[in-house]
Structure formats: structure tokens, C-alpha cells
Amino acid sequence: TDPNLIPTDDKLPDEEPDLSEIDPFDEDPSEYEDINEFVEADWSESTTARERVKDVIIRATSPQSATVVADLADVSPLTARDELNKLADEGTVLAESTDNGHVYQRDPDWYRIKRIRELSEKPQRALETTLRELEEKIEGYKDAHGVDDPEELILSDESLDDEEWEDISHWRTASVDREYVRIVLQYASLAESEAVIFDDDSEDKELNSA
């Protein structure tokens, strides 16, 4: 530890701090009968309107109106509409005009690309290990249920129990994750191939100019 960062006695307070005066929340929980109301209020106090609107829309599984987003994000409909239109201009949200007005949803392509970029920052060896683990997990589901994919299991005539439905959920997730990792590895291979081509072109130009 850097000794310069350790406070000396003359810089320490004369009295120990009163822990009862330290409050990690912006809101007082005692003012709320329902803990959910307290959490929502604290969320509203600790985040901006833009952050709340974005958080709501990226978690939505279907297109939502500005009014619905406003209610969930604890902002006015005008603020929600304004922030949603800004997000649409940025390309992270899709806006669609319907007979009942505009609806909004997150742009799935934007988030797919974002995830691919995040994965591409991981070491190739780690990605290859992850791919093998995912493939082993998927093969395990195939062997356990005797079908090639989770959709085939759903369409089977058998009555599925809770454990099987849980396997289906994990199986689907593993299948999607595997495709993402495959894409990232393919992209890395493409980048390496292009680098070799451009390096060769540079060497040819140097030889021709010599």
C-alpha cells in the first residue's frame, strides 16, 4: 500500500463516525409499507430519466408504447417519447408507426453486434474452450432426451415436467451462445486472413518499387 495514501493522525476525525448516520439509499425505507415501492422510488432517485427509459425498453420482449414505458420508467409520457426517439435516432431502438400510434422496441441487430464485439475481446483460447464446453452440454441434452434439438422435444407427444422444461430453456440458451462464439471465432479467422493478404500486398509493392 502506498504510505502517502494512509491518513496521518492529524487528518483523522476527532470522533468515530456514527454508523446510524450512514445511509446507502437515497430514499428512507421506513416511509414505505411495500418494499417494492421503496425499491422503485430509490431507483427513480438514483438514475436519470434517460437511464430508466433505456433500461425498460431493452428489457421489453415486445413493442411498447411511450405511455407504457413512461409508467414503468417513472417518467412523463412526453419525456419517455422524447428519450425513445433519441434512442431510435442512435440506432439502439426501433420505432414503428401503428394505427394506435408509435411503438418502440430494442433493435435486435444492434444488441447482437454489441454482444459479438464484447466476445471478440476475449482471448481466442478462452473462446475455443467455451465452445467445447457448450458443445458438450448440448450433446448431453441430446443424449438425455433422445432428440436433436429442444424444439423437437417440445413437439413430442410426451407430457413434459418442470425439469424437462428447465432443460429446454438451458438447451436453447446454450445453442444461441454456441452460435455467437462460432461467429466470433470465424470473424477472428477472417481478420487474420485479411491481415495476411494485406501484408502480402505491402510486401509486393515494396519489391516492385525496389
Tab-separated table of C-alpha atoms in Angstrom:
chain	number	residue	atom	x	y	z
A	1	THR	CA	0.000	0.000	0.000
A	2	ASP	CA	1.263	3.499	-0.839
A	3	PRO	CA	2.166	5.147	2.530
A	4	ASN	CA	1.140	8.507	1.079
A	5	LEU	CA	-2.428	7.253	0.866
A	6	ILE	CA	-2.620	6.401	4.581
A	7	PRO	CA	-4.002	9.372	6.553
A	8	THR	CA	-1.906	10.663	9.435
A	9	ASP	CA	-3.301	11.181	12.940
A	10	ASP	CA	-3.803	14.903	12.402
A	11	LYS	CA	-6.041	14.169	9.360
A	12	LEU	CA	-8.263	11.666	11.163
A	13	PRO	CA	-11.563	12.871	12.699
A	14	ASP	CA	-11.591	13.506	16.445
A	15	GLU	CA	-14.580	11.175	16.927
A	16	GLU	CA	-15.547	7.897	15.279
A	17	PRO	CA	-18.324	8.278	12.689
A	18	ASP	CA	-21.863	7.384	13.730
A	19	LEU	CA	-22.825	4.400	11.568
A	20	SER	CA	-26.501	5.208	12.043
A	21	GLU	CA	-25.954	8.381	10.021
A	22	ILE	CA	-24.587	6.480	7.029
A	23	ASP	CA	-27.407	5.658	4.601
A	24	PRO	CA	-26.646	3.806	1.337
A	25	PHE	CA	-30.107	4.648	-0.036
A	26	ASP	CA	-31.399	7.905	-1.435
A	27	GLU	CA	-34.845	7.125	-0.026
A	28	ASP	CA	-35.907	6.236	3.520
A	29	PRO	CA	-37.293	2.645	3.597
A	30	SER	CA	-39.357	3.445	6.699
A	31	GLU	CA	-41.571	5.752	4.630
A	32	TYR	CA	-42.830	2.849	2.514
A	33	GLU	CA	-45.103	-0.001	3.547
A	34	ASP	CA	-44.272	-2.040	0.446
A	35	ILE	CA	-40.594	-2.891	-0.179
A	36	ASN	CA	-41.298	-2.857	-3.933
A	37	GLU	CA	-42.449	0.747	-3.686
A	38	PHE	CA	-39.229	1.603	-1.845
A	39	VAL	CA	-37.040	-0.096	-4.488
A	40	GLU	CA	-38.869	1.711	-7.287
A	41	ALA	CA	-38.536	5.047	-5.525
A	42	ASP	CA	-34.827	4.534	-4.844
A	43	TRP	CA	-34.324	3.508	-8.491
A	44	SER	CA	-36.009	6.718	-9.590
A	45	GLU	CA	-33.849	8.817	-7.291
A	46	SER	CA	-30.534	7.167	-8.197
A	47	THR	CA	-30.931	7.103	-12.001
A	48	THR	CA	-31.709	9.602	-14.722
A	49	ALA	CA	-34.907	9.553	-16.784
A	50	ARG	CA	-32.891	8.506	-19.827
A	51	GLU	CA	-31.304	5.584	-17.978
A	52	ARG	CA	-34.674	4.346	-16.757
A	53	VAL	CA	-36.326	4.629	-20.164
A	54	LYS	CA	-33.441	2.764	-21.798
A	55	ASP	CA	-33.449	0.095	-19.101
A	56	VAL	CA	-37.176	-0.504	-19.583
A	57	ILE	CA	-37.124	-0.696	-23.379
A	58	ILE	CA	-34.107	-3.003	-23.657
A	59	ARG	CA	-35.786	-5.465	-21.286
A	60	ALA	CA	-39.126	-5.387	-23.092
A	61	THR	CA	-39.881	-8.575	-25.021
A	62	SER	CA	-42.404	-6.901	-27.363
A	63	PRO	CA	-43.004	-3.417	-28.830
A	64	GLN	CA	-44.245	-0.916	-26.241
A	65	SER	CA	-45.904	2.487	-26.444
A	66	ALA	CA	-44.305	5.545	-24.896
A	67	THR	CA	-47.139	5.622	-22.343
A	68	VAL	CA	-46.365	2.107	-21.113
A	69	VAL	CA	-42.629	2.846	-20.979
A	70	ALA	CA	-43.332	6.091	-19.111
A	71	ASP	CA	-45.330	4.253	-16.455
A	72	LEU	CA	-42.633	1.611	-15.964
A	73	ALA	CA	-39.760	4.109	-16.032
A	74	ASP	CA	-41.476	6.576	-13.696
A	75	VAL	CA	-41.314	9.484	-16.153
A	76	SER	CA	-43.885	11.540	-18.024
A	77	PRO	CA	-45.169	10.239	-21.396
A	78	LEU	CA	-43.604	13.277	-23.084
A	79	THR	CA	-40.191	12.516	-21.553
A	80	ALA	CA	-40.465	8.837	-22.453
A	81	ARG	CA	-41.366	9.653	-26.055
A	82	ASP	CA	-38.519	12.151	-26.327
A	83	GLU	CA	-35.931	9.718	-24.939
A	84	LEU	CA	-37.231	6.830	-27.041
A	85	ASN	CA	-36.991	8.921	-30.213
A	86	LYS	CA	-33.407	9.864	-29.294
A	87	LEU	CA	-32.561	6.182	-28.810
A	88	ALA	CA	-34.171	5.440	-32.168
A	89	ASP	CA	-32.009	8.122	-33.810
A	90	GLU	CA	-28.945	6.493	-32.230
A	91	GLY	CA	-29.941	3.123	-33.696
A	92	THR	CA	-30.401	1.217	-30.439
A	93	VAL	CA	-34.216	1.291	-30.591
A	94	LEU	CA	-36.672	0.655	-33.433
A	95	ALA	CA	-39.702	2.950	-33.784
A	96	GLU	CA	-42.768	1.756	-35.685
A	97	SER	CA	-45.936	3.643	-36.574
A	98	THR	CA	-49.179	1.735	-35.993
A	99	ASP	CA	-52.884	2.559	-36.103
A	100	ASN	CA	-52.699	3.209	-32.353
A	101	GLY	CA	-49.588	5.402	-32.531
A	102	HIS	CA	-45.858	4.772	-32.305
A	103	VAL	CA	-44.437	1.729	-30.553
A	104	TYR	CA	-40.826	1.066	-29.654
A	105	GLN	CA	-38.575	-1.928	-29.141
A	106	ARG	CA	-34.864	-2.524	-28.882
A	107	ASP	CA	-33.061	-3.113	-32.168
A	108	PRO	CA	-32.082	-6.809	-32.026
A	109	ASP	CA	-29.321	-6.384	-34.621
A	110	TRP	CA	-27.659	-3.625	-32.582
A	111	TYR	CA	-27.549	-5.810	-29.493
A	112	ARG	CA	-26.336	-8.835	-31.442
A	113	ILE	CA	-23.438	-6.804	-32.826
A	114	LYS	CA	-22.710	-5.417	-29.370
A	115	ARG	CA	-22.516	-8.926	-27.918
A	116	ILE	CA	-20.257	-10.109	-30.744
A	117	ARG	CA	-17.923	-7.183	-30.133
A	118	GLU	CA	-17.813	-7.919	-26.413
A	119	LEU	CA	-16.996	-11.585	-27.044
A	120	SER	CA	-14.330	-10.686	-29.612
A	121	GLU	CA	-12.342	-9.016	-26.825
A	122	LYS	CA	-11.841	-12.371	-25.105
A	123	PRO	CA	-8.732	-14.473	-25.860
A	124	GLN	CA	-9.194	-16.972	-28.667
A	125	ARG	CA	-8.135	-19.869	-26.446
A	126	ALA	CA	-10.840	-18.969	-23.931
A	127	LEU	CA	-13.436	-18.823	-26.704
A	128	GLU	CA	-12.369	-22.219	-28.026
A	129	THR	CA	-12.670	-23.682	-24.529
A	130	THR	CA	-16.125	-22.147	-24.128
A	131	LEU	CA	-17.200	-23.564	-27.481
A	132	ARG	CA	-16.140	-27.078	-26.484
A	133	GLU	CA	-18.000	-26.782	-23.178
A	134	LEU	CA	-21.161	-25.605	-24.919
A	135	GLU	CA	-20.997	-28.410	-27.453
A	136	GLU	CA	-20.550	-30.965	-24.667
A	137	LYS	CA	-23.517	-29.503	-22.810
A	138	ILE	CA	-25.702	-29.639	-25.922
A	139	GLU	CA	-24.677	-33.219	-26.642
A	140	GLY	CA	-25.583	-34.056	-23.048
A	141	TYR	CA	-29.113	-32.717	-23.570
A	142	LYS	CA	-29.421	-34.704	-26.794
A	143	ASP	CA	-28.389	-37.928	-25.090
A	144	ALA	CA	-30.598	-37.300	-22.057
A	145	HIS	CA	-33.761	-36.663	-24.061
A	146	GLY	CA	-33.121	-38.675	-27.220
A	147	VAL	CA	-33.806	-35.785	-29.632
A	148	ASP	CA	-31.597	-33.480	-31.676
A	149	ASP	CA	-32.919	-30.102	-30.527
A	150	PRO	CA	-35.178	-28.590	-27.847
A	151	GLU	CA	-37.966	-27.773	-30.307
A	152	GLU	CA	-38.254	-31.463	-31.191
A	153	LEU	CA	-38.643	-32.240	-27.515
A	154	ILE	CA	-41.429	-29.663	-27.177
A	155	LEU	CA	-43.296	-31.125	-30.145
A	156	SER	CA	-43.061	-34.657	-28.797
A	157	ASP	CA	-46.231	-36.332	-27.563
A	158	GLU	CA	-44.799	-36.777	-24.089
A	159	SER	CA	-46.007	-34.659	-21.166
A	160	LEU	CA	-43.048	-32.564	-20.041
A	161	ASP	CA	-42.294	-31.988	-16.364
A	162	ASP	CA	-40.661	-28.927	-14.765
A	163	GLU	CA	-37.160	-30.389	-15.001
A	164	GLU	CA	-37.558	-31.051	-18.715
A	165	TRP	CA	-38.815	-27.513	-19.320
A	166	GLU	CA	-35.800	-26.208	-17.437
A	167	ASP	CA	-33.535	-28.316	-19.648
A	168	ILE	CA	-35.264	-26.875	-22.709
A	169	SER	CA	-34.564	-23.333	-21.508
A	170	HIS	CA	-30.884	-24.071	-20.804
A	171	TRP	CA	-30.569	-26.018	-24.055
A	172	ARG	CA	-31.887	-23.085	-26.078
A	173	THR	CA	-29.543	-20.677	-24.307
A	174	ALA	CA	-26.544	-22.942	-24.884
A	175	SER	CA	-27.432	-23.266	-28.578
A	176	VAL	CA	-27.605	-19.495	-29.028
A	177	ASP	CA	-24.390	-18.964	-27.082
A	178	ARG	CA	-22.642	-21.553	-29.239
A	179	GLU	CA	-23.615	-19.679	-32.415
A	180	TYR	CA	-22.292	-16.416	-31.001
A	181	VAL	CA	-18.950	-17.998	-30.117
A	182	ARG	CA	-18.722	-19.649	-33.542
A	183	ILE	CA	-19.349	-16.308	-35.253
A	184	VAL	CA	-16.662	-14.589	-33.187
A	185	LEU	CA	-14.121	-17.310	-33.965
A	186	GLN	CA	-14.998	-17.149	-37.674
A	187	TYR	CA	-14.644	-13.383	-37.598
A	188	ALA	CA	-11.206	-13.706	-35.973
A	189	SER	CA	-10.177	-16.175	-38.689
A	190	LEU	CA	-11.400	-13.779	-41.386
A	191	ALA	CA	-9.479	-10.892	-39.819
A	192	GLU	CA	-6.295	-12.985	-39.767
A	193	SER	CA	-6.753	-13.947	-43.431
A	194	GLU	CA	-7.254	-10.335	-44.457
A	195	ALA	CA	-4.195	-9.297	-42.468
A	196	VAL	CA	-2.094	-11.844	-44.350
A	197	ILE	CA	-3.468	-10.668	-47.704
A	198	PHE	CA	-2.804	-7.011	-46.998
A	199	ASP	CA	0.664	-7.805	-45.631
A	200	ASP	CA	1.443	-9.723	-48.817
A	201	ASP	CA	0.226	-6.779	-50.911
A	202	SER	CA	2.504	-4.457	-48.959
A	203	GLU	CA	5.497	-6.758	-49.499
A	204	ASP	CA	4.723	-6.986	-53.255
A	205	LYS	CA	4.568	-3.204	-53.518
A	206	GLU	CA	7.924	-2.893	-51.753
A	207	LEU	CA	9.506	-5.454	-54.099
A	208	ASN	CA	8.102	-3.722	-57.192
A	209	SER	CA	9.386	-0.359	-56.044
A	210	ALA	CA	12.885	-1.716	-55.297
